[in-house]
Short mmCIF file of C-alpha atoms in Angstrom, two decimals:
data_model
loop_
_atom_site.label_atom_id
_atom_site.label_comp_id
_atom_site.label_asym_id
_atom_site.label_seq_id
_atom_site.Cartn_x
_atom_site.Cartn_y
_atom_site.Cartn_z
CA MET A 1 -27.96 -22.08 -20.45
CA LYS A 2 -25.91 -24.85 -21.92
CA ALA A 3 -28.94 -25.92 -23.89
CA VAL A 4 -29.21 -22.50 -25.42
CA VAL A 5 -25.58 -22.47 -26.34
CA ASP A 6 -25.76 -25.96 -27.77
CA ALA A 7 -28.78 -24.96 -29.78
CA ALA A 8 -26.92 -21.95 -31.06
CA ALA A 9 -23.95 -24.12 -31.89
CA LEU A 10 -26.17 -26.50 -33.79
CA LEU A 11 -27.71 -23.63 -35.66
CA ALA A 12 -24.29 -22.23 -36.40
CA ALA A 13 -23.14 -25.59 -37.57
CA GLU A 14 -25.32 -25.35 -40.61
CA PRO A 15 -23.19 -23.85 -43.36
CA GLY A 16 -24.06 -20.25 -44.01
CA GLU A 17 -26.05 -19.90 -40.81
CA GLU A 18 -25.15 -17.04 -38.49
CA VAL A 19 -24.84 -17.22 -34.73
CA GLU A 20 -27.80 -15.75 -32.91
CA GLY A 21 -27.12 -12.22 -31.66
CA ILE A 22 -28.55 -13.00 -28.24
CA ASN A 23 -25.62 -15.33 -27.64
CA LEU A 24 -23.44 -12.28 -27.27
CA LEU A 25 -25.29 -11.49 -24.05
CA ILE A 26 -25.82 -14.99 -22.71
CA PRO A 27 -22.57 -16.43 -21.50
CA ALA A 28 -21.61 -19.97 -22.39
CA ASP A 29 -20.69 -22.24 -19.50
CA TYR A 30 -17.08 -22.48 -20.62
CA ASP A 31 -16.97 -18.69 -20.83
CA ILE A 32 -18.13 -18.33 -17.23
CA ILE A 33 -15.74 -21.02 -16.00
CA TRP A 34 -12.68 -19.62 -17.69
CA SER A 35 -13.68 -16.10 -16.62
CA LEU A 36 -13.82 -17.30 -13.02
CA VAL A 37 -10.42 -18.96 -13.43
CA ALA A 38 -8.89 -15.83 -14.93
CA ALA A 39 -10.46 -13.55 -12.30
CA ALA A 40 -9.33 -15.87 -9.51
CA ILE A 41 -5.76 -15.96 -10.80
CA ILE A 42 -5.58 -12.19 -11.18
CA ALA A 43 -7.24 -11.61 -7.80
CA PHE A 44 -4.85 -14.06 -6.11
CA GLY A 45 -1.89 -12.35 -7.74
CA PHE A 46 -2.91 -8.88 -6.63
CA TYR A 47 -4.31 -9.80 -3.18
CA LYS A 48 -1.53 -12.12 -2.08
CA LEU A 49 1.58 -11.29 -4.04
CA VAL A 50 1.59 -7.85 -5.53
CA LEU A 51 -0.27 -5.45 -3.27
CA PRO A 52 1.11 -6.63 0.11
CA LYS A 53 4.63 -6.15 -1.22
CA PHE A 54 3.97 -2.71 -2.64
CA THR A 55 2.01 -1.66 0.45
CA ALA A 56 4.87 -2.79 2.66
CA ILE A 57 7.33 -0.87 0.54
CA LEU A 58 5.19 2.26 0.58
CA ASP A 59 4.80 2.03 4.36
CA GLU A 60 8.50 1.45 4.80
CA ARG A 61 9.28 4.41 2.56
CA THR A 62 6.89 6.63 4.51
CA GLU A 63 8.48 5.50 7.74
CA LYS A 64 11.96 6.14 6.39
CA ILE A 65 11.00 9.60 5.22
CA GLU A 66 9.33 10.44 8.52
CA GLY A 67 12.34 9.06 10.44
CA GLY A 68 14.63 11.09 8.24
CA LEU A 69 12.60 14.23 8.84
CA ALA A 70 12.63 13.63 12.60
CA ARG A 71 16.39 13.08 12.51
CA ALA A 72 16.87 16.24 10.51
CA GLU A 73 14.78 18.17 13.03
CA ASN A 74 16.84 16.77 15.87
CA ALA A 75 20.04 17.65 14.11
CA GLN A 76 18.77 21.16 13.48
CA ALA A 77 17.78 21.58 17.12
CA GLU A 78 21.19 20.32 18.19
CA ALA A 79 22.91 22.67 15.81
CA ALA A 80 20.85 25.60 17.05
CA GLU A 81 21.69 24.68 20.60
CA ALA A 82 25.39 24.39 19.78
CA LEU A 83 25.27 27.73 18.03
CA ALA A 84 23.62 29.35 21.03
CA ALA A 85 26.20 27.83 23.36
CA TYR A 86 28.99 29.00 21.10
CA GLN A 87 27.61 32.51 20.97
CA ARG A 88 27.18 32.55 24.73
CA GLN A 89 30.79 31.48 25.14
CA LEU A 90 31.89 34.04 22.62
CA THR A 91 30.07 36.81 24.46
CA GLU A 92 31.58 35.66 27.72
CA ALA A 93 35.04 35.57 26.19
CA ARG A 94 34.59 39.05 24.76
CA ALA A 95 33.49 40.38 28.12
CA GLU A 96 36.44 38.66 29.78
CA ALA A 97 38.81 40.10 27.23
CA ALA A 98 37.38 43.57 27.72
CA ARG A 99 37.71 43.23 31.47
CA ILE A 100 41.31 42.03 31.20
CA ARG A 101 42.12 44.88 28.85
CA GLU A 102 40.55 47.36 31.23
CA GLU A 103 42.52 45.95 34.13
CA ALA A 104 45.72 46.03 32.13
CA ARG A 105 45.08 49.60 31.15
CA ALA A 106 44.48 50.60 34.77
CA GLU A 107 47.53 48.70 35.89
CA GLY A 108 49.61 50.29 33.17
CA GLY A 109 48.43 53.72 34.26
CA VAL A 110 49.49 52.95 37.80
CA ILE A 111 52.88 51.73 36.63
CA VAL A 112 53.40 54.77 34.42
CA ALA A 113 52.43 57.08 37.27
CA GLU A 114 54.78 55.27 39.61
CA LEU A 115 57.63 55.44 37.12
CA ARG A 116 56.96 59.08 36.44
CA GLN A 117 56.95 59.79 40.15
CA LYS A 118 60.15 57.87 40.58
CA ALA A 119 61.77 59.64 37.65
CA SER A 120 60.78 63.05 38.90
CA ASP A 121 62.06 62.12 42.35
CA ASP A 122 65.35 61.02 40.85
CA ALA A 123 65.56 64.20 38.82
CA ALA A 124 64.88 66.28 41.87
CA ARG A 125 67.44 64.38 43.84
CA ILE A 126 70.05 64.70 41.10
CA LEU A 127 69.26 68.39 40.76
CA GLU A 128 69.61 68.91 44.48
CA ASN A 129 72.91 67.06 44.53
CA ALA A 130 74.20 69.16 41.68
CA GLN A 131 73.09 72.34 43.38
CA ARG A 132 74.62 71.25 46.62
CA GLN A 133 77.87 70.45 44.87
CA ILE A 134 77.84 73.74 42.99
CA GLU A 135 77.13 75.60 46.21
CA ALA A 136 80.00 73.80 47.92
CA GLU A 137 82.34 74.55 45.08
CA ARG A 138 81.18 78.15 44.97
CA GLN A 139 81.84 78.50 48.72
CA GLN A 140 85.19 76.87 48.33
CA ALA A 141 85.99 79.16 45.41
CA SER A 142 84.83 82.17 47.28
CA VAL A 143 86.93 81.21 50.30
CA ALA A 144 89.92 80.65 48.09
CA LEU A 145 89.26 83.84 46.17
CA ARG A 146 88.85 85.84 49.34
CA ALA A 147 92.18 84.60 50.64
CA GLU A 148 93.84 85.24 47.30
CA VAL A 149 92.28 88.69 46.87
CA GLY A 150 93.48 89.53 50.35
CA SER A 151 97.00 88.51 49.63
CA LEU A 152 96.87 90.22 46.23
CA ALA A 153 95.54 93.38 47.75
CA THR A 154 98.17 93.25 50.38
CA GLU A 155 100.83 92.64 47.77
CA LEU A 156 99.47 95.35 45.50
CA ALA A 157 99.22 97.80 48.34
CA SER A 158 102.74 97.01 49.48
CA ARG A 159 104.00 97.51 45.93
CA ILE A 160 102.02 100.71 45.52
CA VAL A 161 103.28 101.94 48.80
CA GLY A 162 106.77 100.83 47.90
CA GLU A 163 106.81 102.74 44.58
CA SER A 164 106.26 106.45 44.00
CA LEU A 165 102.66 107.05 43.14
CA ALA A 166 103.05 110.67 41.99
CA ASP A 167 103.65 109.90 38.41
CA SER A 168 100.58 108.55 36.69
CA ALA A 169 102.77 106.95 34.07
CA ARG A 170 104.67 105.16 36.70
CA GLN A 171 101.49 104.29 38.38
CA SER A 172 100.08 102.70 35.27
CA ARG A 173 103.39 100.93 34.68
CA VAL A 174 103.21 99.50 38.13
CA ILE A 175 99.73 98.31 37.54
CA ASP A 176 100.65 96.78 34.19
CA ARG A 177 103.57 95.01 35.72
CA PHE A 178 101.37 93.73 38.45
CA LEU A 179 98.91 92.42 36.01
CA ASP A 180 101.66 90.80 33.96
CA ASP A 181 102.95 89.15 37.05
CA LEU A 182 99.45 88.05 37.84
CA GLU A 183 99.06 86.64 34.37
CA ALA A 184 102.33 84.81 34.59
CA SER A 185 101.44 83.40 37.93
CA THR A 186 98.01 82.42 36.59
CA ALA A 187 99.66 80.65 33.63
CA ALA A 188 101.96 78.85 36.04
CA GLY A 189 98.90 78.08 38.15
CA ALA A 190 97.09 76.67 35.05
CA THR A 191 99.89 74.16 34.46
CA ALA A 192 99.71 73.17 38.10
CA PRO A 193 96.29 74.19 39.41
CA ALA A 194 96.49 71.92 42.38
CA ALA A 195 99.66 73.66 43.43
CA GLY A 196 97.97 77.00 42.90
CA ARG A 197 95.00 75.90 44.95
CA GLN A 198 97.28 74.76 47.74
CA GLU A 199 98.85 78.12 47.62
CA GLY A 200 95.47 79.73 48.04
CA MET Q 16 -19.26 -31.48 -33.81
CA PRO Q 17 -18.49 -30.49 -37.37
CA ALA Q 18 -15.33 -28.61 -38.02
CA SER Q 19 -17.16 -25.82 -39.82
CA ARG Q 20 -19.33 -24.96 -36.84
CA VAL Q 21 -18.53 -21.35 -37.51
CA PRO Q 22 -18.55 -20.63 -41.20
CA LEU Q 23 -15.60 -18.26 -41.17
CA HIS Q 24 -13.34 -20.98 -39.80
CA PRO Q 25 -13.25 -23.93 -42.12
CA ARG Q 26 -10.49 -25.84 -40.27
CA PRO Q 27 -10.21 -25.93 -36.49
CA GLY Q 28 -6.43 -26.34 -36.50
CA GLU Q 29 -6.16 -23.17 -38.48
CA CYS Q 30 -8.62 -21.44 -36.19
CA ALA Q 31 -6.38 -21.86 -33.19
CA LEU Q 32 -3.50 -20.27 -34.98
CA SER Q 33 -5.17 -17.83 -37.32
CA THR Q 34 -4.84 -14.68 -35.40
CA VAL Q 35 -4.90 -11.51 -37.38
CA ALA Q 36 -8.44 -10.30 -37.84
CA THR Q 37 -8.02 -10.00 -41.56
CA ASN Q 38 -7.11 -13.65 -41.72
CA HIS Q 39 -10.74 -14.51 -41.15
CA LEU Q 40 -11.64 -12.65 -44.25
CA LEU Q 41 -8.74 -14.06 -46.16
CA ALA Q 42 -9.93 -17.55 -45.31
CA ALA Q 43 -13.47 -16.61 -46.18
CA SER Q 44 -12.64 -14.85 -49.38
CA GLY Q 45 -10.64 -17.87 -50.43
CA GLU Q 46 -13.94 -19.68 -50.82
CA ASP Q 47 -15.98 -17.38 -52.97
CA GLY Q 48 -13.91 -14.21 -53.51
CA GLY Q 49 -16.60 -11.82 -52.23
CA PHE Q 50 -16.42 -9.34 -49.41
CA HIS Q 51 -17.68 -10.70 -46.11
CA PRO Q 52 -18.64 -8.11 -43.55
CA PRO Q 53 -17.67 -9.06 -40.01
CA SER Q 54 -20.36 -10.89 -38.09
CA ILE Q 55 -20.94 -11.90 -34.52
CA ALA Q 56 -19.60 -15.29 -35.46
CA GLU Q 57 -16.24 -13.63 -34.81
CA PHE Q 58 -16.95 -14.10 -31.14
CA PHE Q 59 -17.64 -17.82 -31.37
CA PRO Q 60 -14.54 -19.37 -32.85
CA ALA Q 61 -14.37 -23.12 -33.02
CA PRO Q 62 -13.15 -24.84 -29.87
CA PHE Q 63 -9.92 -26.80 -30.03
CA LEU Q 64 -9.68 -28.32 -26.57
CA PHE Q 65 -12.12 -30.12 -24.28
CA GLU Q 66 -14.77 -29.68 -26.94
CA GLY Q 67 -18.28 -30.24 -25.67
CA THR Q 68 -17.36 -30.00 -21.99
CA PRO Q 69 -17.79 -26.94 -19.72
CA PHE Q 70 -14.01 -26.52 -19.99
CA GLU Q 71 -14.16 -26.06 -23.75
CA MET Q 72 -11.40 -23.77 -24.97
CA ASN Q 73 -11.44 -21.60 -28.02
CA ARG Q 74 -9.18 -18.86 -29.27
CA ILE Q 75 -10.73 -16.09 -27.17
CA ILE Q 76 -10.46 -18.17 -23.99
CA LEU Q 77 -6.84 -18.91 -24.84
CA VAL Q 78 -6.16 -15.18 -25.28
CA ARG Q 79 -7.90 -14.51 -21.98
CA LEU Q 80 -5.78 -17.05 -20.09
CA LEU Q 81 -2.63 -15.88 -21.83
CA VAL Q 82 -3.15 -12.25 -20.89
CA THR Q 83 -4.06 -13.29 -17.36
CA ALA Q 84 -0.75 -15.09 -17.05
CA VAL Q 85 1.17 -12.17 -18.53
CA LEU Q 86 -0.53 -9.63 -16.29
CA VAL Q 87 0.06 -11.60 -13.09
CA LEU Q 88 3.60 -12.46 -14.12
CA VAL Q 89 4.53 -8.85 -14.87
CA PHE Q 90 3.19 -7.53 -11.60
CA VAL Q 91 4.55 -10.40 -9.51
CA LEU Q 92 7.98 -9.87 -11.04
CA ALA Q 93 7.71 -6.15 -10.37
CA ALA Q 94 6.75 -6.92 -6.77
CA ARG Q 95 9.62 -9.39 -6.40
CA ARG Q 96 12.15 -6.86 -7.52
CA ALA Q 97 10.53 -3.97 -5.66
CA LYS Q 98 12.94 -2.05 -3.49
CA LEU Q 99 12.70 0.88 -1.14
CA VAL Q 100 14.30 3.14 -3.71
CA PRO Q 101 12.41 2.38 -6.92
CA GLY Q 102 13.96 1.75 -10.29
CA ARG Q 103 12.40 2.74 -13.58
CA GLY Q 104 10.12 -0.29 -13.93
CA GLN Q 105 9.05 -0.13 -10.34
CA ASN Q 106 8.16 3.53 -10.76
CA VAL Q 107 5.82 2.65 -13.60
CA ALA Q 108 4.23 -0.19 -11.60
CA GLU Q 109 3.81 2.03 -8.58
CA MET Q 110 2.35 4.79 -10.71
CA LEU Q 111 -0.26 2.41 -12.14
CA LEU Q 112 -1.12 0.98 -8.72
CA ASP Q 113 -1.26 4.47 -7.26
CA PHE Q 114 -3.65 5.52 -9.99
CA VAL Q 115 -6.14 2.91 -8.81
CA ARG Q 116 -5.43 3.41 -5.11
CA VAL Q 117 -5.60 7.21 -5.14
CA ASN Q 118 -7.59 8.35 -8.17
CA ILE Q 119 -10.21 5.61 -8.10
CA ALA Q 120 -10.39 4.24 -4.56
CA GLN Q 121 -9.47 7.12 -2.28
CA GLU Q 122 -11.17 9.88 -4.23
CA THR Q 123 -14.42 7.92 -4.36
CA LEU Q 124 -14.45 6.00 -1.09
CA GLY Q 125 -12.48 8.35 1.13
CA HIS Q 126 -11.59 6.76 4.44
CA ASN Q 127 -13.33 3.51 3.45
CA ALA Q 128 -10.96 3.05 0.53
CA ARG Q 129 -8.28 0.88 2.08
CA ARG Q 130 -10.14 -2.42 2.28
CA PHE Q 131 -11.44 -2.15 -1.29
CA VAL Q 132 -8.13 -1.27 -2.91
CA PRO Q 133 -7.14 -4.89 -3.75
CA MET Q 134 -10.54 -5.59 -5.31
CA LEU Q 135 -10.57 -2.41 -7.37
CA THR Q 136 -6.96 -2.99 -8.42
CA THR Q 137 -7.78 -6.51 -9.57
CA ILE Q 138 -10.82 -5.32 -11.51
CA PHE Q 139 -9.05 -2.40 -13.13
CA PHE Q 140 -6.04 -4.35 -14.32
CA ALA Q 141 -8.03 -7.40 -15.36
CA VAL Q 142 -10.34 -5.28 -17.50
CA LEU Q 143 -7.53 -3.15 -18.85
CA ALA Q 144 -5.33 -6.09 -19.85
CA MET Q 145 -8.20 -8.04 -21.40
CA ASN Q 146 -9.44 -4.99 -23.28
CA LEU Q 147 -5.99 -4.30 -24.66
CA THR Q 148 -5.70 -7.73 -26.27
CA GLY Q 149 -8.09 -6.32 -28.87
CA VAL Q 150 -5.30 -4.23 -30.35
CA VAL Q 151 -2.35 -6.55 -29.73
CA PRO Q 152 -1.19 -7.98 -33.05
CA PHE Q 153 -1.86 -11.73 -33.41
CA LEU Q 154 -4.25 -11.71 -30.47
CA ASN Q 155 -6.66 -9.21 -32.01
CA ILE Q 156 -9.61 -9.94 -29.81
CA ALA Q 157 -10.56 -8.28 -26.57
CA SER Q 158 -11.02 -11.10 -24.09
CA THR Q 159 -13.73 -9.03 -22.41
CA SER Q 160 -15.78 -9.13 -25.61
CA LEU Q 161 -17.22 -12.43 -24.41
CA ILE Q 162 -19.86 -11.51 -21.84
CA GLY Q 163 -18.57 -14.05 -19.29
CA MET Q 164 -15.65 -11.99 -18.02
CA PRO Q 165 -17.53 -8.71 -17.55
CA LEU Q 166 -20.38 -10.65 -16.00
CA VAL Q 167 -18.14 -12.39 -13.48
CA LEU Q 168 -16.51 -9.09 -12.50
CA ALA Q 169 -19.86 -7.30 -12.31
CA ALA Q 170 -21.24 -10.12 -10.18
CA TRP Q 171 -18.28 -9.78 -7.86
CA VAL Q 172 -18.98 -6.05 -7.48
CA TYR Q 173 -22.70 -6.81 -7.00
CA VAL Q 174 -22.14 -9.38 -4.26
CA MET Q 175 -19.54 -7.16 -2.67
CA TYR Q 176 -21.63 -4.01 -2.44
CA LEU Q 177 -24.71 -5.86 -1.25
CA GLY Q 178 -22.53 -7.73 1.25
CA VAL Q 179 -20.73 -4.76 2.78
CA GLY Q 180 -23.95 -2.72 2.83
CA ILE Q 181 -25.92 -5.41 4.64
CA LYS Q 182 -23.03 -6.16 6.96
CA LYS Q 183 -22.84 -2.53 7.99
CA PHE Q 184 -26.52 -1.56 8.24
CA GLY Q 185 -28.34 -4.91 8.38
CA VAL Q 186 -30.79 -5.97 5.69
CA GLY Q 187 -33.48 -3.50 6.80
CA GLY Q 188 -31.09 -0.62 7.24
CA TYR Q 189 -29.45 -1.24 3.87
CA LEU Q 190 -32.76 -1.42 2.03
CA LYS Q 191 -34.02 1.70 3.81
CA ASN Q 192 -30.82 3.55 2.96
CA ASN Q 193 -30.91 2.60 -0.69
CA LEU Q 194 -34.58 2.29 -1.56
CA PHE Q 195 -35.98 5.16 0.47
CA PRO Q 196 -33.77 8.16 -0.11
CA PRO Q 197 -34.48 10.64 2.70
CA GLY Q 198 -36.02 14.06 2.20
CA LEU Q 199 -38.75 13.13 -0.32
CA PRO Q 200 -42.50 13.63 0.16
CA PRO Q 201 -44.02 10.20 1.04
CA PHE Q 202 -46.15 9.77 -2.07
CA LEU Q 203 -43.04 9.99 -4.27
CA TYR Q 204 -41.74 6.76 -2.78
CA VAL Q 205 -44.33 4.97 -4.86
CA LEU Q 206 -42.32 6.06 -7.86
CA VAL Q 207 -38.83 6.22 -6.47
CA THR Q 208 -38.62 2.97 -4.56
CA PRO Q 209 -39.25 0.61 -7.49
CA ILE Q 210 -36.78 2.56 -9.61
CA GLU Q 211 -34.16 2.44 -6.91
CA ALA Q 212 -34.80 -1.28 -6.39
CA LEU Q 213 -34.30 -1.96 -10.07
CA GLN Q 214 -31.16 0.18 -9.99
CA VAL Q 215 -29.63 -1.58 -7.02
CA PHE Q 216 -30.56 -5.14 -7.89
CA VAL Q 217 -30.56 -5.25 -11.67
CA PHE Q 218 -29.32 -2.22 -13.56
CA ARG Q 219 -26.05 -1.60 -11.79
CA PRO Q 220 -24.49 -5.03 -12.41
CA ALA Q 221 -26.18 -5.42 -15.78
CA THR Q 222 -24.98 -2.09 -17.12
CA LEU Q 223 -21.48 -2.70 -15.76
CA ALA Q 224 -21.21 -5.94 -17.73
CA LEU Q 225 -23.08 -4.83 -20.84
CA ARG Q 226 -21.30 -1.51 -21.26
CA LEU Q 227 -17.93 -3.20 -21.30
CA THR Q 228 -18.91 -6.10 -23.55
CA ALA Q 229 -20.75 -3.92 -26.02
CA ASN Q 230 -17.84 -1.52 -26.29
CA MET Q 231 -15.39 -4.32 -26.93
CA ILE Q 232 -17.64 -6.10 -29.45
CA ALA Q 233 -18.25 -2.89 -31.37
CA GLY Q 234 -14.56 -2.01 -31.32
CA HIS Q 235 -13.58 -5.40 -32.64
CA LEU Q 236 -16.18 -5.31 -35.41
CA ILE Q 237 -15.01 -1.87 -36.51
CA LEU Q 238 -11.40 -3.00 -36.64
CA VAL Q 239 -12.28 -6.15 -38.58
CA LEU Q 240 -14.38 -4.10 -40.96
CA CYS Q 241 -11.57 -1.62 -41.62
CA PHE Q 242 -8.82 -4.17 -42.14
CA GLY Q 243 -11.14 -6.56 -44.00
CA ALA Q 244 -12.10 -3.77 -46.36
CA THR Q 245 -8.45 -2.90 -46.84
CA HIS Q 246 -7.68 -6.47 -47.76
CA PHE Q 247 -10.66 -6.69 -50.08
CA PHE Q 248 -9.94 -3.43 -51.91
CA LEU Q 249 -6.24 -4.21 -52.25
CA PHE Q 250 -6.46 -7.78 -53.53
CA GLN Q 251 -9.90 -8.27 -54.99
CA ALA Q 252 -11.22 -4.95 -56.16
CA SER Q 253 -10.32 -3.85 -59.65
CA GLY Q 254 -8.44 -0.80 -60.88
CA ALA Q 255 -9.19 2.50 -59.19
CA MET Q 256 -11.11 0.77 -56.41
CA LYS Q 257 -7.73 -0.34 -54.99
CA ALA Q 258 -7.23 3.27 -53.86
CA PHE Q 259 -9.95 2.80 -51.26
CA SER Q 260 -7.69 0.35 -49.47
CA ALA Q 261 -5.44 3.22 -48.37
CA MET Q 262 -8.41 5.02 -46.92
CA SER Q 263 -9.71 2.06 -45.00
CA LEU Q 264 -6.20 1.27 -43.77
CA VAL Q 265 -5.82 4.77 -42.32
CA ALA Q 266 -9.23 4.41 -40.74
CA GLY Q 267 -8.17 1.05 -39.30
CA VAL Q 268 -5.03 2.54 -37.77
CA ALA Q 269 -7.02 5.46 -36.36
CA PHE Q 270 -9.58 3.10 -34.87
CA THR Q 271 -6.79 0.98 -33.40
CA LEU Q 272 -5.55 4.03 -31.53
CA PHE Q 273 -9.09 4.85 -30.56
CA GLU Q 274 -9.54 1.31 -29.28
CA ILE Q 275 -6.53 1.75 -26.98
CA LEU Q 276 -8.25 4.83 -25.55
CA VAL Q 277 -11.53 2.94 -25.21
CA ALA Q 278 -9.77 0.02 -23.54
CA ALA Q 279 -8.26 2.28 -20.88
CA LEU Q 280 -11.43 4.33 -20.53
CA GLN Q 281 -13.68 1.29 -20.07
CA ALA Q 282 -11.31 -0.18 -17.47
CA TYR Q 283 -11.37 3.15 -15.64
CA ILE Q 284 -15.16 3.43 -15.87
CA PHE Q 285 -15.67 -0.15 -14.67
CA ALA Q 286 -13.41 0.31 -11.65
CA LEU Q 287 -14.74 3.79 -10.90
CA LEU Q 288 -18.39 2.66 -11.00
CA ALA Q 289 -17.49 -0.31 -8.81
CA ALA Q 290 -16.01 2.15 -6.30
CA VAL Q 291 -19.06 4.40 -6.55
CA TYR Q 292 -21.45 1.49 -5.94
CA LEU Q 293 -19.38 0.30 -2.97
CA ASN Q 294 -19.39 3.83 -1.62
CA MET Q 295 -23.16 4.07 -1.93
CA ALA Q 296 -23.41 0.89 0.10
CA VAL Q 297 -21.11 1.86 2.96
CA GLU Q 298 -21.77 5.59 3.15
CA GLU Q 299 -23.87 6.80 6.06
CA GLU Q 300 -25.89 9.39 4.17
CA HIS Q 301 -26.74 9.73 0.54
#
């Protein structure tokens, strides 16, 4: 091959001579050698320096992304669990609250009923006392009145008997006088009712 | 060896530094003032280091080594600074690497992809970077336009797919898998088997290398032609002919953009075909 190239070079060396076209397809030895060198350098660079680094980075990135996804899934599961627990607690709390409210309502009803009962008892008792007192006072009044009416009747009768009852004018005058006396005694009795009552 | 080994480069010192494609024509036109169409001599610049040894270096080799260093440096720096949460630069690097890993390797090789990802990544970026030097100002030559680089990469793919195929199925199993596709009537194997054998052992690596080299050579010649014509029309043509320089300049710019597309496309095709060939070798059924 070198011989061919050298021959071509010699041919080309003549001024005005062209290089043979076939030389474009037959590599010179220096061409092959420097091609090998260039290919070896590029191959070394990519095989040993460039691709391992980029592969490692790609793998690491994939791992990071997968790890991140797994973590996110975990976090989501945890969140869902927490939410469920929270809702369970909430439901429980609501039920508890409803129960407490129900109990309170029942208790309140009992208390109200008790109070009402007590109040009506008190009212009945107070009413009874009042009636008893009124009855006592009425009896006392009636006793006093009976005694007084008796004495009045006696007095009136004695006065009527004492006076002449033939004359109706006199009769009415007697009655008027009696009533006036009664009024006067009543007025005196009003100023000192206790004395009046003692009299009765 | 005479300094004017390649006629377009009268002085070797200048050859190492003369970079823009049009410079070749400028140098050439300085001699006789005519228009020189680009020739394949473009791809054999004069050596400037280790001349006459197998380590001879010329401009294209220098460009190749330069872009190799830049490519490795950029990606190693990106890897050094790579963090779990990517920055802007790291995003771009990861996007490019993912393109090879997912769109080329995984979509073609499926579950077998993982162990071939470094190889396909190396091939894709090596081809892409060396193709792109064809449109980088002051480099202006695709370092894959010398057949050596495509050939080395194609040979790597070739050895690799034969190796993994034979390792998996044994020599007999691999040949049976690849040369005797199942489900054909027996007499057809007389036709099919030689074709398949040529495919597997010759055409696949040869077409991988040739497709790339030919594309890059053609692209470079078109660019040189456009910019050379621009230079010629602008400085040497007379009168109204100067107007043609605008046209050829626009064409040159358009072809430069087109070359960027071709550079990426050829890198993609090279890596994709490598993945397809590997898949054919390791797949159970065809």
